[in-house]
Short mmCIF file of C-alpha atoms in Angstrom, two decimals:
data_model
loop_
_atom_site.label_atom_id
_atom_site.label_comp_id
_atom_site.label_asym_id
_atom_site.label_seq_id
_atom_site.Cartn_x
_atom_site.Cartn_y
_atom_site.Cartn_z
CA UNK A 1 -5.82 12.37 18.53
CA UNK A 2 -5.55 15.77 17.53
CA UNK A 3 -7.36 18.96 18.93
CA UNK A 4 -7.83 21.76 16.76
CA UNK A 5 -8.64 25.37 18.21
CA UNK A 6 -11.29 26.57 15.74
CA UNK A 7 -11.04 30.42 15.72
CA UNK A 8 -14.92 30.43 15.64
CA UNK A 9 -15.91 27.51 17.86
CA UNK A 10 -12.86 26.95 20.12
CA UNK A 11 -11.17 23.62 20.71
CA UNK A 12 -12.60 20.67 19.17
CA UNK A 13 -11.81 17.07 18.29
CA UNK A 14 -10.12 16.46 14.95
CA UNK A 15 -13.14 14.10 13.62
CA UNK A 16 -15.22 17.15 13.27
CA UNK A 17 -12.90 18.39 10.63
CA UNK A 18 -12.11 17.49 6.90
CA UNK A 19 -8.69 17.71 5.61
CA UNK A 20 -8.68 19.58 2.21
CA UNK A 21 -5.37 20.00 0.91
CA UNK A 22 -1.93 21.26 1.65
CA UNK A 23 -2.06 25.18 1.55
CA UNK A 24 0.80 25.36 -0.91
CA UNK A 25 -1.44 23.71 -3.85
CA UNK A 26 -4.23 26.13 -3.49
CA UNK A 27 -4.77 28.10 -6.74
CA UNK A 28 -3.44 31.61 -6.45
CA UNK A 29 -6.77 33.23 -7.74
CA UNK A 30 -4.87 35.47 -9.73
CA UNK A 31 -6.54 35.67 -13.17
CA UNK A 32 -4.66 38.55 -14.47
CA UNK A 33 -2.11 36.53 -16.50
CA UNK A 34 -2.93 33.41 -18.32
CA UNK A 35 -2.24 30.22 -16.39
CA UNK A 36 0.73 28.27 -17.70
CA UNK A 37 -0.10 24.74 -18.14
CA UNK A 38 2.77 22.92 -16.75
CA UNK A 39 2.66 25.26 -13.44
CA UNK A 40 -0.83 24.56 -12.94
CA UNK A 41 -0.70 20.86 -13.45
CA UNK A 42 2.46 20.94 -11.00
CA UNK A 43 0.30 22.95 -8.43
CA UNK A 44 -2.68 20.32 -8.96
CA UNK A 45 -0.44 17.17 -8.73
CA UNK A 46 2.61 17.63 -6.87
CA UNK A 47 2.92 17.80 -3.08
CA UNK A 48 5.65 18.87 -0.62
CA UNK A 49 5.21 15.68 1.33
CA UNK A 50 7.76 15.54 3.70
CA UNK A 51 7.55 14.23 7.21
CA UNK A 52 7.23 17.08 9.55
CA UNK A 53 5.37 20.78 9.59
CA UNK A 54 2.98 21.52 6.92
CA UNK A 55 0.42 24.32 6.57
CA UNK A 56 -3.12 22.68 5.56
CA UNK A 57 -6.44 23.77 4.81
CA UNK A 58 -9.03 22.12 6.79
CA UNK A 59 -12.82 22.56 7.00
CA UNK A 60 -14.63 22.50 10.15
CA UNK A 61 -17.48 20.34 8.34
CA UNK A 62 -19.32 19.20 11.38
CA UNK A 63 -19.20 22.58 13.19
CA UNK A 64 -19.37 25.99 11.95
CA UNK A 65 -18.10 24.83 8.17
CA UNK A 66 -15.57 27.67 8.37
CA UNK A 67 -12.26 26.99 6.34
CA UNK A 68 -9.17 26.99 8.42
CA UNK A 69 -5.36 26.98 7.79
CA UNK A 70 -3.88 24.68 10.62
CA UNK A 71 -0.06 24.14 10.85
CA UNK A 72 0.55 20.69 11.90
CA UNK A 73 3.25 18.19 12.42
CA UNK A 74 2.27 14.91 10.18
CA UNK A 75 4.94 12.76 12.19
CA UNK A 76 4.11 13.67 15.60
CA UNK A 77 0.41 15.05 15.12
CA UNK A 78 1.57 18.27 17.00
CA UNK A 79 -1.01 20.97 16.23
CA UNK A 80 0.17 24.52 15.95
CA UNK A 81 -1.74 27.58 14.92
CA UNK A 82 -5.39 27.20 13.65
CA UNK A 83 -6.10 30.57 11.67
CA UNK A 84 -8.94 31.45 9.30
CA UNK A 85 -7.86 30.43 5.86
CA UNK A 86 -7.29 32.68 3.09
CA UNK A 87 -5.86 32.13 -0.31
CA UNK A 88 -2.15 31.91 -0.50
CA UNK A 89 -0.20 32.27 -3.70
CA UNK A 90 1.21 29.12 -5.33
CA UNK A 91 4.66 28.42 -4.66
CA UNK B 1 22.49 -23.42 1.37
CA UNK B 2 19.99 -26.37 1.69
CA UNK B 3 16.67 -26.08 0.06
CA UNK B 4 13.64 -26.70 2.36
CA UNK B 5 12.01 -30.12 2.15
CA UNK B 6 9.95 -32.57 4.04
CA UNK B 7 13.27 -34.35 4.52
CA UNK B 8 15.25 -31.29 5.89
CA UNK B 9 12.11 -30.45 8.17
CA UNK B 10 12.37 -34.36 9.30
CA UNK B 11 16.17 -34.07 9.83
CA UNK B 12 15.82 -30.93 11.70
CA UNK B 13 13.21 -32.29 14.04
CA UNK B 14 15.79 -34.78 15.13
CA UNK B 15 17.65 -31.98 16.36
CA UNK B 16 14.94 -30.10 18.00
CA UNK B 17 15.02 -27.58 15.10
CA UNK B 18 18.03 -25.86 16.77
CA UNK B 19 20.33 -26.41 13.91
CA UNK B 20 18.49 -24.64 11.20
CA UNK B 21 20.94 -22.38 9.04
CA UNK B 22 20.18 -18.60 8.83
CA UNK B 23 17.73 -18.07 5.90
CA UNK B 24 19.90 -15.19 4.25
CA UNK B 25 23.42 -13.72 4.90
CA UNK B 26 24.35 -10.48 6.58
CA UNK B 27 27.01 -9.34 4.44
CA UNK B 28 29.11 -6.06 4.69
CA UNK B 29 28.41 -3.49 1.97
CA UNK B 30 30.83 -3.74 -1.04
CA UNK B 31 32.07 -0.41 -2.61
CA UNK B 32 29.75 -0.68 -5.61
CA UNK B 33 26.93 -2.57 -6.85
CA UNK B 34 25.59 -2.89 -10.52
CA UNK B 35 21.98 -2.29 -9.04
CA UNK B 36 21.13 -0.95 -5.69
CA UNK B 37 17.59 -1.27 -4.42
CA UNK B 38 16.36 1.22 -1.74
CA UNK B 39 13.76 -0.52 0.51
CA UNK B 40 13.90 -4.16 1.70
CA UNK B 41 10.17 -4.64 1.67
CA UNK B 42 8.37 -7.07 -0.57
CA UNK B 43 8.63 -5.00 -3.80
CA UNK B 44 12.31 -4.22 -3.29
CA UNK B 45 13.31 -7.98 -2.34
CA UNK B 46 11.27 -9.16 -5.40
CA UNK B 47 12.66 -6.71 -7.69
CA UNK B 48 16.08 -8.22 -6.58
CA UNK B 49 15.11 -11.73 -6.85
CA UNK B 50 13.92 -11.19 -10.31
CA UNK B 51 16.83 -9.23 -11.36
CA UNK B 52 19.08 -12.19 -10.41
CA UNK B 53 16.70 -14.83 -11.79
CA UNK B 54 15.25 -13.48 -14.95
CA UNK B 55 18.09 -11.37 -16.12
CA UNK B 56 21.36 -12.62 -14.53
CA UNK B 57 22.21 -9.58 -12.86
CA UNK B 58 23.27 -10.79 -9.56
CA UNK B 59 25.65 -8.08 -8.23
CA UNK B 60 22.85 -6.41 -6.58
CA UNK B 61 22.12 -4.88 -2.94
CA UNK B 62 18.90 -4.15 -1.25
CA UNK B 63 19.20 -1.44 1.40
CA UNK B 64 16.63 -1.68 4.33
CA UNK B 65 16.86 1.12 6.97
CA UNK B 66 15.47 -1.18 9.47
CA UNK B 67 14.89 -4.87 9.02
CA UNK B 68 13.06 -6.62 6.13
CA UNK B 69 9.59 -6.47 5.87
CA UNK B 70 9.24 -4.05 8.71
CA UNK B 71 7.40 -1.72 6.70
CA UNK B 72 4.16 -1.89 4.93
CA UNK B 73 4.99 -5.76 3.66
CA UNK B 74 4.18 -6.69 7.52
CA UNK B 75 1.63 -4.19 8.13
CA UNK B 76 -1.17 -4.88 5.60
CA UNK B 77 -4.26 -7.43 5.69
CA UNK B 78 -2.53 -9.84 3.31
CA UNK B 79 -5.40 -10.03 0.66
CA UNK B 80 -4.54 -10.81 -2.87
CA UNK B 81 -6.89 -10.37 -5.74
CA UNK B 82 -7.15 -8.79 -9.39
CA UNK B 83 -10.50 -7.17 -9.45
CA UNK B 84 -9.67 -3.97 -11.30
CA UNK B 85 -11.40 -2.30 -13.94
CA UNK B 86 -8.69 -0.34 -15.74
CA UNK B 87 -6.91 -2.14 -18.36
CA UNK B 88 -3.40 -1.34 -16.85
CA UNK B 89 -4.54 -2.36 -13.51
CA UNK B 90 -6.31 -5.25 -14.51
CA UNK B 91 -3.28 -6.54 -16.44
CA UNK B 92 -0.65 -5.88 -13.72
CA UNK B 93 -2.87 -7.18 -10.79
CA UNK B 94 -3.90 -10.49 -12.83
CA UNK B 95 -0.12 -10.87 -13.97
CA UNK B 96 0.64 -10.80 -10.13
CA UNK B 97 -1.97 -13.15 -9.07
CA UNK B 98 -0.67 -15.82 -11.61
CA UNK B 99 2.64 -15.32 -9.88
CA UNK B 100 1.25 -15.86 -6.62
CA UNK B 101 -0.25 -19.16 -7.47
CA UNK B 102 3.21 -20.56 -8.15
CA UNK B 103 5.30 -18.54 -5.77
CA UNK B 104 5.90 -21.06 -2.87
CA UNK B 105 7.55 -23.52 -5.36
CA UNK B 106 9.40 -20.88 -7.18
CA UNK B 107 10.88 -19.38 -3.85
CA UNK B 108 10.91 -22.70 -2.21
CA UNK B 109 9.52 -21.13 0.80
CA UNK B 110 5.83 -21.66 1.90
CA UNK B 111 4.31 -18.28 1.64
CA UNK B 112 0.91 -19.87 2.58
CA UNK B 113 -1.20 -18.68 -0.37
CA UNK B 114 -4.73 -19.48 0.39
CA UNK B 115 -7.16 -18.91 -2.50
CA UNK B 116 -10.29 -18.71 -0.49
CA UNK B 117 -11.97 -16.39 -2.86
CA UNK B 118 -12.88 -12.66 -2.20
CA UNK B 119 -16.25 -11.17 -2.00
CA UNK B 120 -16.90 -7.54 -2.66
CA UNK B 121 -20.32 -6.74 -1.04
CA UNK B 122 -23.08 -4.76 -2.48
CA UNK B 123 -25.53 -2.90 -0.50
CA UNK B 124 -27.85 -1.20 -2.67
CA UNK B 125 -28.52 -1.15 -6.65
CA UNK B 126 -26.09 1.17 -7.45
CA UNK B 127 -23.24 -0.79 -5.95
CA UNK B 128 -24.74 -4.06 -7.52
CA UNK B 129 -24.65 -2.37 -10.91
CA UNK B 130 -21.28 -1.13 -10.62
CA UNK B 131 -19.75 -4.49 -9.24
CA UNK B 132 -21.55 -6.42 -12.30
CA UNK B 133 -20.00 -3.94 -14.55
CA UNK B 134 -16.58 -4.79 -12.87
CA UNK B 135 -17.21 -8.37 -13.11
CA UNK B 136 -18.32 -8.13 -16.78
CA UNK B 137 -15.16 -6.05 -17.58
CA UNK B 138 -12.83 -8.61 -15.63
CA UNK B 139 -14.28 -11.34 -17.68
CA UNK B 140 -13.67 -9.55 -20.94
CA UNK B 141 -10.09 -9.34 -19.58
CA UNK B 142 -10.26 -13.14 -19.13
CA UNK B 143 -10.32 -13.06 -15.30
CA UNK B 144 -13.01 -15.07 -13.62
CA UNK B 145 -15.72 -13.17 -11.69
CA UNK B 146 -19.17 -13.76 -10.83
CA UNK B 147 -22.19 -12.04 -9.27
CA UNK B 148 -23.93 -14.07 -6.41
CA UNK B 149 -27.08 -13.10 -4.82
CA UNK B 150 -27.96 -12.73 -1.25
CA UNK B 151 -29.17 -16.44 -1.14
CA UNK B 152 -26.09 -17.89 -2.25
CA UNK B 153 -23.92 -15.59 -0.18
CA UNK B 154 -26.01 -16.71 3.09
CA UNK B 155 -24.98 -20.46 2.16
CA UNK B 156 -21.32 -19.42 1.33
CA UNK B 157 -20.57 -17.32 4.53
CA UNK B 158 -23.26 -18.32 7.46
CA UNK B 159 -21.78 -15.95 9.79
CA UNK B 160 -22.30 -12.80 7.67
CA UNK B 161 -25.78 -11.00 8.61
CA UNK B 162 -27.63 -11.24 5.24
CA UNK B 163 -31.01 -10.44 6.84
CA UNK B 164 -32.95 -7.76 5.80
CA UNK B 165 -33.01 -6.07 9.34
CA UNK B 166 -29.16 -5.88 9.08
CA UNK B 167 -27.60 -2.14 9.78
CA UNK B 168 -26.27 -2.45 6.26
CA UNK B 169 -28.53 -4.79 4.36
CA UNK B 170 -26.68 -6.77 1.76
CA UNK B 171 -28.18 -7.29 -1.94
CA UNK B 172 -25.43 -9.55 -3.09
CA UNK B 173 -21.69 -9.67 -3.87
CA UNK B 174 -19.11 -9.92 -6.51
CA UNK B 175 -16.85 -12.91 -6.06
CA UNK B 176 -13.50 -13.53 -7.39
CA UNK B 177 -12.74 -17.16 -6.48
CA UNK B 178 -9.09 -16.95 -7.29
CA UNK B 179 -8.50 -14.13 -4.84
CA UNK B 180 -7.53 -14.90 -1.36
CA UNK B 181 -4.69 -14.24 1.38
CA UNK B 182 -0.86 -14.75 1.51
CA UNK B 183 1.28 -15.07 4.63
CA UNK B 184 2.90 -11.51 4.43
CA UNK B 185 5.91 -11.86 6.38
CA UNK B 186 6.92 -15.05 4.53
CA UNK B 187 6.58 -13.06 1.33
CA UNK B 188 9.40 -10.82 2.44
CA UNK B 189 11.28 -13.77 4.01
CA UNK B 190 10.90 -16.03 1.01
CA UNK B 191 12.02 -13.39 -1.46
CA UNK B 192 15.07 -12.32 0.83
CA UNK B 193 16.15 -15.95 1.14
CA UNK B 194 15.74 -16.62 -2.66
CA UNK B 195 17.56 -13.60 -3.70
CA UNK B 196 20.34 -14.20 -1.27
CA UNK B 197 20.91 -17.61 -2.64
CA UNK B 198 21.33 -16.16 -5.98
CA UNK B 199 24.02 -13.54 -4.54
CA UNK B 200 22.13 -10.68 -3.91
CA UNK B 201 23.39 -8.73 -0.75
CA UNK B 202 20.77 -7.69 1.68
CA UNK B 203 21.67 -5.12 3.96
CA UNK B 204 19.66 -4.29 6.84
CA UNK B 205 20.13 -1.23 9.36
CA UNK B 206 21.33 0.65 6.32
CA UNK B 207 19.57 4.09 5.67
CA UNK B 208 19.92 6.10 2.64
CA UNK B 209 20.92 9.66 3.62
CA UNK B 210 21.69 11.21 0.41
CA UNK B 211 22.12 10.72 -3.06
CA UNK B 212 25.26 11.20 -5.40
CA UNK B 213 24.19 12.81 -8.58
CA UNK B 214 26.51 13.82 -11.28
CA UNK B 215 25.58 15.43 -14.41
CA UNK B 216 21.87 14.56 -14.03
CA UNK B 217 22.95 10.74 -13.30
CA UNK B 218 22.90 8.69 -9.94
CA UNK B 219 26.37 7.28 -9.17
CA UNK B 220 25.87 6.17 -5.68
CA UNK B 221 24.33 6.62 -2.34
CA UNK B 222 25.41 7.96 1.14
CA UNK B 223 24.20 5.46 3.55
CA UNK B 224 24.33 4.92 7.36
CA UNK B 225 26.78 2.07 6.54
CA UNK B 226 29.00 4.19 4.28
CA UNK B 227 29.26 5.21 0.73
CA UNK B 228 27.79 2.69 -1.81
CA UNK B 229 28.29 3.25 -5.75
CA UNK B 230 25.59 2.20 -8.03
CA UNK B 231 24.92 1.53 -11.85
CA UNK B 232 21.35 2.13 -11.30
CA UNK B 233 19.33 2.81 -8.18
CA UNK B 234 15.74 1.64 -7.60
CA UNK B 235 13.36 3.08 -5.10
CA UNK B 236 10.90 0.65 -3.43
CA UNK B 237 10.04 2.64 -0.34
CA UNK B 238 6.20 3.22 -0.78
CA UNK B 239 5.08 5.25 2.25
CA UNK B 240 8.29 7.03 2.05
CA UNK B 241 8.78 7.68 -1.61
CA UNK B 242 8.46 11.45 -1.34
CA UNK B 243 11.19 12.12 1.16
CA UNK B 244 13.54 9.45 -0.41
CA UNK B 245 12.82 11.15 -3.85
CA UNK B 246 13.49 14.45 -2.52
CA UNK B 247 17.04 13.53 -2.02
CA UNK B 248 17.24 13.70 -5.67
CA UNK B 249 15.60 16.83 -5.90
CA UNK B 250 12.03 15.48 -6.98
CA UNK B 251 8.72 16.43 -6.14
CA UNK B 252 6.03 13.50 -6.43
CA UNK B 253 2.34 13.35 -6.93
CA UNK B 254 2.02 11.54 -3.62
CA UNK B 255 0.44 12.40 -0.22
CA UNK B 256 1.48 10.18 2.65
CA UNK B 257 -1.67 9.10 4.55
CA UNK B 258 -2.12 6.62 7.63
CA UNK B 259 -4.32 3.16 7.19
CA UNK B 260 -4.92 1.09 10.22
CA UNK B 261 -5.64 -2.61 10.69
CA UNK B 262 -6.19 -4.79 13.63
CA UNK B 263 -6.69 -8.46 14.52
CA UNK B 264 -8.87 -10.03 17.17
CA UNK B 265 -7.81 -12.84 19.40
CA UNK B 266 -7.80 -16.12 17.85
CA UNK B 267 -10.90 -18.49 17.44
CA UNK B 268 -12.08 -21.50 15.63
CA UNK B 269 -12.38 -21.58 11.97
CA UNK B 270 -15.65 -19.41 11.15
CA UNK B 271 -14.99 -17.33 8.09
CA UNK B 272 -13.26 -19.35 5.29
CA UNK B 273 -13.20 -16.36 2.61
CA UNK B 274 -12.46 -12.77 2.55
CA UNK B 275 -15.18 -10.29 2.74
CA UNK B 276 -14.78 -6.76 1.59
CA UNK B 277 -17.39 -3.95 2.06
CA UNK B 278 -16.36 -0.99 -0.47
CA UNK B 279 -19.05 1.28 0.81
CA UNK B 280 -17.90 0.78 4.50
CA UNK B 281 -14.24 0.46 3.29
CA UNK B 282 -14.06 -2.52 5.65
CA UNK B 283 -12.35 -5.73 4.93
CA UNK B 284 -12.53 -8.71 6.83
CA UNK B 285 -10.79 -12.35 6.92
CA UNK B 286 -9.57 -15.02 9.31
CA UNK B 287 -5.94 -15.94 9.36
CA UNK B 288 -4.86 -19.67 9.54
CA UNK B 289 -4.07 -18.93 12.99
CA UNK B 290 -7.66 -17.85 13.80
CA UNK B 291 -7.61 -14.20 14.45
CA UNK B 292 -10.06 -12.20 12.54
CA UNK B 293 -8.18 -9.41 10.56
CA UNK B 294 -10.12 -6.23 10.18
CA UNK B 295 -8.77 -3.48 7.54
CA UNK B 296 -10.02 -0.10 7.87
CA UNK B 297 -10.20 3.09 5.89
CA UNK B 298 -7.50 5.93 5.66
CA UNK B 299 -7.32 8.71 8.51
CA UNK B 300 -8.23 11.19 5.81
CA UNK B 301 -5.35 13.59 6.75
CA UNK B 302 -1.70 13.28 5.84
CA UNK B 303 0.49 11.20 8.33
CA UNK B 304 3.63 9.61 8.83
CA UNK B 305 2.89 8.30 12.23
CA UNK B 306 2.80 4.62 12.06
CA UNK B 307 0.12 4.27 14.46
CA UNK B 308 -3.49 4.87 14.45
CA UNK B 309 -6.23 6.93 16.19
CA UNK B 310 -9.09 5.45 18.10
CA UNK B 311 -12.12 7.03 16.18
CA UNK B 312 -10.93 4.76 13.18
CA UNK B 313 -10.62 1.80 15.35
CA UNK B 314 -14.21 2.18 16.89
CA UNK B 315 -15.55 2.81 13.48
CA UNK B 316 -14.03 -0.58 12.03
CA UNK B 317 -15.10 -2.47 14.99
CA UNK B 318 -18.80 -1.06 14.57
CA UNK B 319 -18.57 -1.89 10.57
CA UNK B 320 -17.34 -5.23 11.33
CA UNK B 321 -20.24 -5.94 13.93
CA UNK B 322 -22.73 -4.74 11.59
CA UNK B 323 -21.71 -7.36 9.14
CA UNK B 324 -20.96 -10.16 11.42
CA UNK B 325 -22.98 -9.44 14.81
CA UNK B 326 -21.74 -12.71 16.24
CA UNK B 327 -18.38 -11.28 16.60
CA UNK B 328 -19.54 -9.08 19.33
CA UNK B 329 -17.69 -10.72 22.16
CA UNK B 330 -14.16 -11.05 20.52
CA UNK B 331 -11.50 -8.95 22.08
CA UNK B 332 -9.34 -7.06 19.93
CA UNK B 333 -5.56 -8.12 20.23
CA UNK B 334 -3.56 -6.05 18.19
CA UNK B 335 -3.92 -2.78 16.22
CA UNK B 336 -1.23 -1.09 13.96
CA UNK B 337 -0.91 1.55 11.41
CA UNK B 338 0.89 1.87 8.14
CA UNK B 339 1.73 4.77 6.03
CA UNK B 340 0.70 4.74 2.17
CA UNK B 341 1.73 6.62 -0.56
CA UNK B 342 -1.40 8.02 -2.12
CA UNK B 343 -1.11 9.15 -5.31
CA UNK B 344 -3.45 11.65 -7.27
CA UNK B 345 -4.97 8.89 -9.30
CA UNK B 346 -5.14 6.05 -7.02
CA UNK B 347 -2.51 3.95 -9.15
CA UNK B 348 1.15 3.46 -8.51
CA UNK B 349 3.99 4.88 -10.14
CA UNK B 350 6.66 2.93 -11.52
CA UNK B 351 9.29 3.71 -13.84
CA UNK B 352 11.84 6.40 -14.86
CA UNK B 353 12.52 9.63 -12.98
CA UNK B 354 14.05 12.81 -14.34
CA UNK B 355 17.31 11.66 -12.81
CA UNK B 356 19.06 9.12 -15.32
CA UNK B 357 19.59 5.59 -13.53
CA UNK B 358 17.21 6.49 -10.81
CA UNK B 359 13.84 4.44 -10.82
CA UNK B 360 10.76 4.71 -8.85
CA UNK B 361 8.50 1.75 -7.71
CA UNK B 362 5.94 3.46 -5.32
CA UNK B 363 2.74 5.24 -4.95
CA UNK B 364 0.97 1.90 -4.23
CA UNK B 365 -2.12 3.39 -2.24
CA UNK B 366 -3.72 0.35 -0.67
CA UNK B 367 -2.81 -1.99 -3.57
CA UNK B 368 0.90 -2.76 -2.80
CA UNK B 369 0.85 -6.20 -1.07
CA UNK B 370 -1.09 -7.95 -3.74
CA UNK B 371 1.09 -6.56 -6.48
CA UNK B 372 4.35 -7.57 -4.88
CA UNK B 373 5.62 -10.47 -7.38
CA UNK B 374 3.90 -8.49 -10.65
CA UNK B 375 5.82 -5.20 -9.65
CA UNK B 376 9.08 -6.92 -8.59
CA UNK B 377 9.18 -8.80 -12.03
CA UNK B 378 8.26 -5.57 -14.12
CA UNK B 379 10.56 -3.46 -11.90
CA UNK B 380 13.63 -5.93 -12.30
CA UNK B 381 12.96 -5.83 -16.24
CA UNK B 382 12.89 -2.04 -16.12
CA UNK B 383 16.08 -1.93 -13.92
CA UNK B 384 17.73 -4.51 -16.25
CA UNK B 385 16.88 -2.83 -19.69
CA UNK B 386 16.94 0.67 -18.64
CA UNK B 387 13.65 1.43 -20.05
CA UNK B 388 9.93 0.69 -18.56
CA UNK B 389 8.89 -2.84 -18.97
CA UNK B 390 5.71 -3.00 -21.29
CA UNK B 391 3.54 -4.13 -18.25
CA UNK B 392 4.18 -0.87 -15.97
CA UNK B 393 4.77 1.35 -19.05
CA UNK B 394 1.27 3.17 -18.37
CA UNK B 395 2.39 3.96 -14.67
CA UNK B 396 4.98 6.61 -15.70
CA UNK B 397 5.34 9.56 -13.67
CA UNK B 398 4.97 11.79 -16.71
CA UNK B 399 1.28 10.42 -16.95
CA UNK B 400 0.02 13.19 -14.63
CA UNK B 401 1.04 15.89 -16.99
CA UNK B 402 0.31 14.00 -20.45
CA UNK B 403 -3.53 13.57 -19.31
CA UNK B 404 -3.08 9.83 -19.01
CA UNK B 405 -4.00 9.38 -15.44
CA UNK B 406 -5.29 5.70 -14.44
CA UNK B 407 -8.18 7.11 -12.16
CA UNK B 408 -9.80 3.59 -10.89
CA UNK B 409 -12.42 5.46 -8.67
CA UNK B 410 -12.64 8.50 -10.80
CA UNK B 411 -11.99 11.03 -7.85
CA UNK B 412 -9.56 13.20 -9.49
CA UNK B 413 -6.52 14.64 -7.49
CA UNK B 414 -7.75 14.09 -4.20
CA UNK B 415 -5.61 11.27 -2.64
CA UNK B 416 -7.59 10.63 0.72
CA UNK B 417 -10.79 10.05 -1.60
CA UNK B 418 -8.96 7.12 -3.65
#
């Protein structure tokens, strides 16, 4: 059982939240240069999927519907920081 | 080693079953092998067996970090079926189902294949249409399937709530009569014993800790039982593909998610088929011992914890009771979780990797158990010939970059939605 500390709503049970994706696979939003196909495909399909700590994008779907950036250990289910999400450049 | 037979059973009964020989040896690792397979689950052991049986390559080792069949092979809901739409899936799973049908004789091990039929329930017109489309496609592919109405279903599965007042009213179902279940542990044990008899080394408590790659070719593995040289290496570690492949510097289109299942206390025979409700993602069957097996949905977030959370257990219990109200007094006996390689298109990845001599067999999502024999057969072919077997050629890692994804459910790169 995991508890996420929503910056807007306070601590809530994880079933109120929807996991969206790993923060590293989020598009950079930088449209100034034309995207490279291979780089974009790698961002869309490949994942850093090691057991351990990851930063993930979640939505508080059954609450304020805000987007969060949550640091979480996927092996122990230990939850770290829960921050408002903002786009992070693709790796 | 003596083959199992009615005679050997009779003989051993005289001595109180105390003198059965061990089913497979416990050898010390050799310095090197022609082929090393990482992962002593169903897929790894089947691959080793078919390498020895079909290709005569017997200098083979299977490395298992724990005990064989201790991962997903022993954690699934034992269902076998081949009701897939996409051509590649249809071919692979049907090939597997045909192997399942003769596997006990082939392995000289009773894996208790029971072709009790599988039912996919339709709760609304949309699901009925989509299952009809699937049944038609299966028949075009030469796989028997039929649509059955609620009235027929009521006779076939009296314990299922087919009334109009049910929580999830049932319109009918798609039935694959050749589908069913197999004893999951026995699959690992049967393949292990059969592979061992052909000379394969099964090395348990042997964890791979590093890969020795020279000039982009794999030449050996560092393991907890020392260095083992290898002509070719096959990874069959589904659930853990990403971090084993990371030892070779690879990044895969896989997220690891957790799936739970559970069994009730045993009861007298009441359910003689497999009932699956795709809309609820619930699948229910009864084991030969009498327990009701309930399979559930993913947890919907990445996890390597081989244990579940209570909300999902509550959900699957509610769904099962909605379908089978008479189970309401059953007590849960055991629950467990397994970790699934969820790929970005819901189909497995089998074949070459960018490292020469290193092959991948993973990304099985929910479909690994039923594919075990076919996957082992085709992976053995791939390892023996050093090129992807025709049956599994569409499942290459490169398909994600060439636009040839095999997306059975049409969800796109959202693994938790597959």
